[in-house]
mmCIF file of C-alpha atoms in Angstrom:
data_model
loop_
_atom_site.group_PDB
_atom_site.id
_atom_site.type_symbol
_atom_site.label_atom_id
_atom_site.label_comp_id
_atom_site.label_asym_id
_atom_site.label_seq_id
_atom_site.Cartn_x
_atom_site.Cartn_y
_atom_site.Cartn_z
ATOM 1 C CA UNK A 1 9.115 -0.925 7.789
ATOM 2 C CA UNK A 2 8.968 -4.272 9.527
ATOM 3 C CA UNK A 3 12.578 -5.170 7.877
ATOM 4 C CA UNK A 4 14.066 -2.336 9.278
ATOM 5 C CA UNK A 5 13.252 -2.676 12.534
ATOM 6 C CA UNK A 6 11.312 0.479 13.263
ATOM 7 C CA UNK A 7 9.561 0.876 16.316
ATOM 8 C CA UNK A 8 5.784 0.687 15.794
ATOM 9 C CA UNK A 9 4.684 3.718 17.766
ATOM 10 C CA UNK A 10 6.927 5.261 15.024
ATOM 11 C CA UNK A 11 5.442 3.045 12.001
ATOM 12 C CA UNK A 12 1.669 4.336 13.559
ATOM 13 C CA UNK A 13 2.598 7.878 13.005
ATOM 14 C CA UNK A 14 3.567 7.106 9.947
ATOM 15 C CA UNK A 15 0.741 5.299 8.929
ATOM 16 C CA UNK A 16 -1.472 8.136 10.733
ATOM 17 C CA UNK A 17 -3.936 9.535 7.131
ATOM 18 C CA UNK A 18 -2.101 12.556 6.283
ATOM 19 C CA UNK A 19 1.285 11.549 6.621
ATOM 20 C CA UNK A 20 2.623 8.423 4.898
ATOM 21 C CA UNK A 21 -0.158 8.318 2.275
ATOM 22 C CA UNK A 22 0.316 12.291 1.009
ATOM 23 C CA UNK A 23 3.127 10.511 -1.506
ATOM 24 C CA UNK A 24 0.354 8.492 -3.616
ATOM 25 C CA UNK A 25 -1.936 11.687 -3.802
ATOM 26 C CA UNK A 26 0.565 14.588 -4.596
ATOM 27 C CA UNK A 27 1.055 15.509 -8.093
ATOM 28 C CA UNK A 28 3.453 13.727 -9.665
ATOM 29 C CA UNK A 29 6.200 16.039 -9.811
ATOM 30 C CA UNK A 30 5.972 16.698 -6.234
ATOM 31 C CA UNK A 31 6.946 13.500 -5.149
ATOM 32 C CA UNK A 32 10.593 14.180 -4.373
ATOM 33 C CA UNK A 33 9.266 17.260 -2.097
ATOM 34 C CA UNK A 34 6.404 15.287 -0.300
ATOM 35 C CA UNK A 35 8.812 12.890 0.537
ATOM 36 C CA UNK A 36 11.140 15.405 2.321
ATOM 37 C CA UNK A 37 7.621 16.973 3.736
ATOM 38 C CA UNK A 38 6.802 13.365 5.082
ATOM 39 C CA UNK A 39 9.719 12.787 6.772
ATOM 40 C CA UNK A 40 9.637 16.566 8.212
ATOM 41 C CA UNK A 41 6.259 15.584 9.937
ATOM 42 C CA UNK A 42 6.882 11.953 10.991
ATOM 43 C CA UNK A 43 10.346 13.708 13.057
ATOM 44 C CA UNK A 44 7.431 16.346 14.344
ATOM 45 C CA UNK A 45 4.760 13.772 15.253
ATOM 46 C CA UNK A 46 7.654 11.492 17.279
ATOM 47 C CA UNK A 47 8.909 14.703 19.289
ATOM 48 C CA UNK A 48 5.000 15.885 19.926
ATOM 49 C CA UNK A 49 4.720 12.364 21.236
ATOM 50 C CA UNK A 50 7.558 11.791 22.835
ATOM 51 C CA UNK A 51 8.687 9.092 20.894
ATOM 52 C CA UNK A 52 12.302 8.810 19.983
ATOM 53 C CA UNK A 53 12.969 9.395 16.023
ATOM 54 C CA UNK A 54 15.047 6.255 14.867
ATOM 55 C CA UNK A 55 16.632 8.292 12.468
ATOM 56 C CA UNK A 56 19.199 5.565 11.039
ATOM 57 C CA UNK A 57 16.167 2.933 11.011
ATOM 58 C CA UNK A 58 14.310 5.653 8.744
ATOM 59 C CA UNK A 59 17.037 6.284 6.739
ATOM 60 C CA UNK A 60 17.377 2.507 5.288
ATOM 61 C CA UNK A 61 13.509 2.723 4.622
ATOM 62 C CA UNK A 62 13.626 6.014 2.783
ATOM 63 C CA UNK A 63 16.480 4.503 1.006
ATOM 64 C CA UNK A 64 14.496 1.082 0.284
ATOM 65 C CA UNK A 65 11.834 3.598 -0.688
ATOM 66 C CA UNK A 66 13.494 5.900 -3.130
ATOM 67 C CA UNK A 67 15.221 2.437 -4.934
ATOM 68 C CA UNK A 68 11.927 0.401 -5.083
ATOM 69 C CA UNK A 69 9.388 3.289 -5.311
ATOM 70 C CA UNK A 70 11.280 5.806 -7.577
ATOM 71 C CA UNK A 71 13.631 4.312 -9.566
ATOM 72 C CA UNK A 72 12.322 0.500 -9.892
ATOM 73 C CA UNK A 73 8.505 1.487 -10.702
ATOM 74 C CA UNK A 74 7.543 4.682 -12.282
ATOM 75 C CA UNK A 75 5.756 6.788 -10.063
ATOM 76 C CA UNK A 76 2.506 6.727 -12.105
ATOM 77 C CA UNK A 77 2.442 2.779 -11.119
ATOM 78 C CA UNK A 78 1.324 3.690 -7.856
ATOM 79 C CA UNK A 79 0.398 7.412 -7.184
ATOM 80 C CA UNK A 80 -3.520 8.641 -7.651
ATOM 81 C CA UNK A 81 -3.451 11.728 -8.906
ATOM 82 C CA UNK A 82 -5.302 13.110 -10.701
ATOM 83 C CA UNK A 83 -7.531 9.766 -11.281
ATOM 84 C CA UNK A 84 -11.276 10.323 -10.944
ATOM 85 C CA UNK A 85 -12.044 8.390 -7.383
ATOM 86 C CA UNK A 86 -14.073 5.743 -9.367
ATOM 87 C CA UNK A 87 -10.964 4.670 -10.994
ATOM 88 C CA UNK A 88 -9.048 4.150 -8.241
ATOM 89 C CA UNK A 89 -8.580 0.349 -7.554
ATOM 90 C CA UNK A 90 -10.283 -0.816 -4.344
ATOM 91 C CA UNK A 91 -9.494 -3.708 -3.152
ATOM 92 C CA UNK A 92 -8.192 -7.290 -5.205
ATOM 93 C CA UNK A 93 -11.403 -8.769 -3.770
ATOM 94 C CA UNK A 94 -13.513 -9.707 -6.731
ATOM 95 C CA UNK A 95 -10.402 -10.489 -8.317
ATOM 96 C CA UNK A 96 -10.116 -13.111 -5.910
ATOM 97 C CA UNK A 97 -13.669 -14.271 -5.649
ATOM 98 C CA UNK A 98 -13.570 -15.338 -9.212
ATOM 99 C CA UNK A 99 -10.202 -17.321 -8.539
ATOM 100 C CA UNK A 100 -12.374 -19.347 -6.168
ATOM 101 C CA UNK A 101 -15.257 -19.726 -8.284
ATOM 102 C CA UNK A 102 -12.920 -21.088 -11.019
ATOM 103 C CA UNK A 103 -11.354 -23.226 -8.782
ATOM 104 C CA UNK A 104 -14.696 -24.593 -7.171
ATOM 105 C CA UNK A 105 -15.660 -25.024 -10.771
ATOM 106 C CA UNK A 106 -13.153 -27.688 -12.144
ATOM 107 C CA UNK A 107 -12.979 -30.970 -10.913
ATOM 108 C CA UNK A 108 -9.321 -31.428 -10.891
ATOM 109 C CA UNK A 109 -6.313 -28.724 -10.543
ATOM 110 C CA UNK A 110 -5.315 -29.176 -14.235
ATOM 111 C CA UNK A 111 -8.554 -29.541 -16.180
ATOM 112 C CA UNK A 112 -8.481 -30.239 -19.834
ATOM 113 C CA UNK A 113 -8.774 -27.522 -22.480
ATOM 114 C CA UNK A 114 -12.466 -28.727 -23.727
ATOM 115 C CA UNK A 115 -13.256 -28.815 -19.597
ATOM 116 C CA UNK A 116 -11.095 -25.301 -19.522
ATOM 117 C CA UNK A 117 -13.184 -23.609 -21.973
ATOM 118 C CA UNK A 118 -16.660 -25.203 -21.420
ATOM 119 C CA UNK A 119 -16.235 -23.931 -17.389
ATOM 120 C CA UNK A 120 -15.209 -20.516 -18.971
ATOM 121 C CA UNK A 121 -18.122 -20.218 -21.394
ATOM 122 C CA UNK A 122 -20.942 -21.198 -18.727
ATOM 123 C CA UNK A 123 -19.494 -18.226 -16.063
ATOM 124 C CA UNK A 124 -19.174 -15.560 -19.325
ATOM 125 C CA UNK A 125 -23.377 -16.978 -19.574
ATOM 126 C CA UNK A 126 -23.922 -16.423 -15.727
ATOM 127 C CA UNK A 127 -22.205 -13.175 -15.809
ATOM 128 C CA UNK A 128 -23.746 -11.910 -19.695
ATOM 129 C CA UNK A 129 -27.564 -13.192 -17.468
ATOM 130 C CA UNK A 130 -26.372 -11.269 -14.148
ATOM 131 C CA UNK A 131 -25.851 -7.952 -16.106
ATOM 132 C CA UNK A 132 -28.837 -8.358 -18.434
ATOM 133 C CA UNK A 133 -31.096 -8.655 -14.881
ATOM 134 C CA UNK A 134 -30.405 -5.031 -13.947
ATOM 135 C CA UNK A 135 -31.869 -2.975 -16.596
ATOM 136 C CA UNK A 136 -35.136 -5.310 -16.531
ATOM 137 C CA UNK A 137 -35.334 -4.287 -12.818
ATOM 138 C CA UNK A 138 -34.579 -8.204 -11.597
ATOM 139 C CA UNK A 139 -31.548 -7.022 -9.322
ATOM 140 C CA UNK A 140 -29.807 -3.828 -8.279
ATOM 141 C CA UNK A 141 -26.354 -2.670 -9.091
ATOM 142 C CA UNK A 142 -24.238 -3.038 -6.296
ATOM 143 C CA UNK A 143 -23.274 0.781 -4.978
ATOM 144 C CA UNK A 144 -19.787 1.433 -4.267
ATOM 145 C CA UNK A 145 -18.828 3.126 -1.353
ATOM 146 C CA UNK A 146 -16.845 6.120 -2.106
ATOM 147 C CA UNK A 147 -13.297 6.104 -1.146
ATOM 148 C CA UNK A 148 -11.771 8.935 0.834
ATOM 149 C CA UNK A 149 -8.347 9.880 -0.070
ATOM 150 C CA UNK A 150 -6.267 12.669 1.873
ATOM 151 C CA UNK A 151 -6.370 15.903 0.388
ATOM 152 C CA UNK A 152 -2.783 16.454 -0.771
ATOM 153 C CA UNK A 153 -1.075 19.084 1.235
ATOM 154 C CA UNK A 154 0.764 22.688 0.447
ATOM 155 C CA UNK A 155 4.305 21.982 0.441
ATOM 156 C CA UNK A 156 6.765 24.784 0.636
ATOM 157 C CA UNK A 157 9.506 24.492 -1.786
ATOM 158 C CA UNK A 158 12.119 25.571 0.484
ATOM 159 C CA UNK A 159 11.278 22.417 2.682
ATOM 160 C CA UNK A 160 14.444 21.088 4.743
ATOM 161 C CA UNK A 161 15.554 17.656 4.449
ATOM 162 C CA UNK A 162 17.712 16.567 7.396
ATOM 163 C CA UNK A 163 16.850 12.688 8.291
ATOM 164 C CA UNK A 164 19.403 11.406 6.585
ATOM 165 C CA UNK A 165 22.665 13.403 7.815
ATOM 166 C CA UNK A 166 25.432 11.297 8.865
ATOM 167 C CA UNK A 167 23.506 8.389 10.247
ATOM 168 C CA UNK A 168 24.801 4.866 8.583
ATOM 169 C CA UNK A 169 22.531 3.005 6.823
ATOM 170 C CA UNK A 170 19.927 0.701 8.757
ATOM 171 C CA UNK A 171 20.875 -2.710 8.243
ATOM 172 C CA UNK A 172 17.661 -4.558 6.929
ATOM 173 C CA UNK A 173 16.893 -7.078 9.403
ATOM 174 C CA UNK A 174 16.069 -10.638 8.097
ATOM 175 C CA UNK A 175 12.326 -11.704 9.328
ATOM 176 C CA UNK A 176 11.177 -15.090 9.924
ATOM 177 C CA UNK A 177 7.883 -15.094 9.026
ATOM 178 C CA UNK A 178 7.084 -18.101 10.795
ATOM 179 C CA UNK A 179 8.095 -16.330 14.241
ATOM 180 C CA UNK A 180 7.389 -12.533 15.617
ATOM 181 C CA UNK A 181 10.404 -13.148 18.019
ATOM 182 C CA UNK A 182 12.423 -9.872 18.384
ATOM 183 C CA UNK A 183 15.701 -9.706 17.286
ATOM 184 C CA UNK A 184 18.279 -8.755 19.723
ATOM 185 C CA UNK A 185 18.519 -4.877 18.481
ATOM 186 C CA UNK A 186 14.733 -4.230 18.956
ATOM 187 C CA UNK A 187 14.206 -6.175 21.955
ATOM 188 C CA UNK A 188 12.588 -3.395 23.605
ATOM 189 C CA UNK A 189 10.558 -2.283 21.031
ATOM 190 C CA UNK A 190 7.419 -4.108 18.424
ATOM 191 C CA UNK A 191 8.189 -3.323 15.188
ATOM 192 C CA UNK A 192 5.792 -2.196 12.328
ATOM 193 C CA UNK A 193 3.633 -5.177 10.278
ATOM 194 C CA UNK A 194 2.778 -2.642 7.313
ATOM 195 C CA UNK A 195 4.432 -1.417 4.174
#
């Protein structure tokens, strides 16, 4: 949203639970209609507010959105539904825990394959002595807490669609990530860090 320039009172409604993250719990051949649904209540939430609707801002994000979301990656790749909540992918954390344990591990950034393998064989023994300690009562397994996804919504099929009538397309607008200076079209307005 950030590199279209969208207004972040605007991106917060759309990040609001219930509205932006329907499209990763809807069945997956409802997709096309959630999205229409989506916009439908991001427009409603601005006027409630009394935000402005940047319609041609939206438009280049739905359109970034249908190429990247739709057509590059199949929407199985990143929609939920219909996985059992314990199978739905928390967080990268341990993932990333374990790249700094192997790092912390060898003594230089390119280690040898016998250093390589012997580093990788005593964390498999750590890890095979970890798991054996919590049947014999030594340590606890670690409860998860349970994640709460939206409930997907009803969406009538007869839903309306009309964000993206003759607007141009929203120019993406290059970012500097070293700076959060404004660019001269948004000077008024923050734009969104998410998505």
């Amino acid at each position: 949203m950030k590199r279209f320039a969208i207004p972040e009172q605007e991106c917060s409604i759309a990040m609001t639970s219930g509205v932006l993250d329907m499209l990763t719990v809807i069945e997956h051949g409802l997709v096309d209609l959630c999205t229409k649904w989506v916009k439908r209540e991001i427009r409603q939430r601005c006027s409630v507010a009394g935000i402005q609707y940047s319609k041609a801002k939206w438009r280049g994000f739905w359109e970034y959105f249908r190429r990247t979301w739709m057509e590059q990656y199949d929407v199985e790749v990143w929609n939920v539904a219909g996985l059992d909540n314990e199978l739905v992918a928390r967080t990268n954390n341990p993932l990333e825990r374990f790249n700094r344990e192997l790092n912390s591990r060898f003594p230089s950034p390119r280690p040898s394959m016998a250093t390589f393998v012997g580093v990788i064989k005593t964390l498999s023994s750590e890890y095979v002595h970890r798991l054996a300690d919590v049947p014999r009562g030594r340590v606890r397994r670690t409860t998860r807490e349970k994640i709460e996804l939206p409930v997907p919504v009803e969406i009538p099929e007869d839903i309306a669609d009309d964000s993206d009538d003759d607007e141009p397309l929203a120019v993406e607008v290059a970012s500097d990530s070293s700076s959060d200076e404004a660019s001269p079209e948004s000077t008024e307005t923050s734009t969104c860090q998410s998505l």
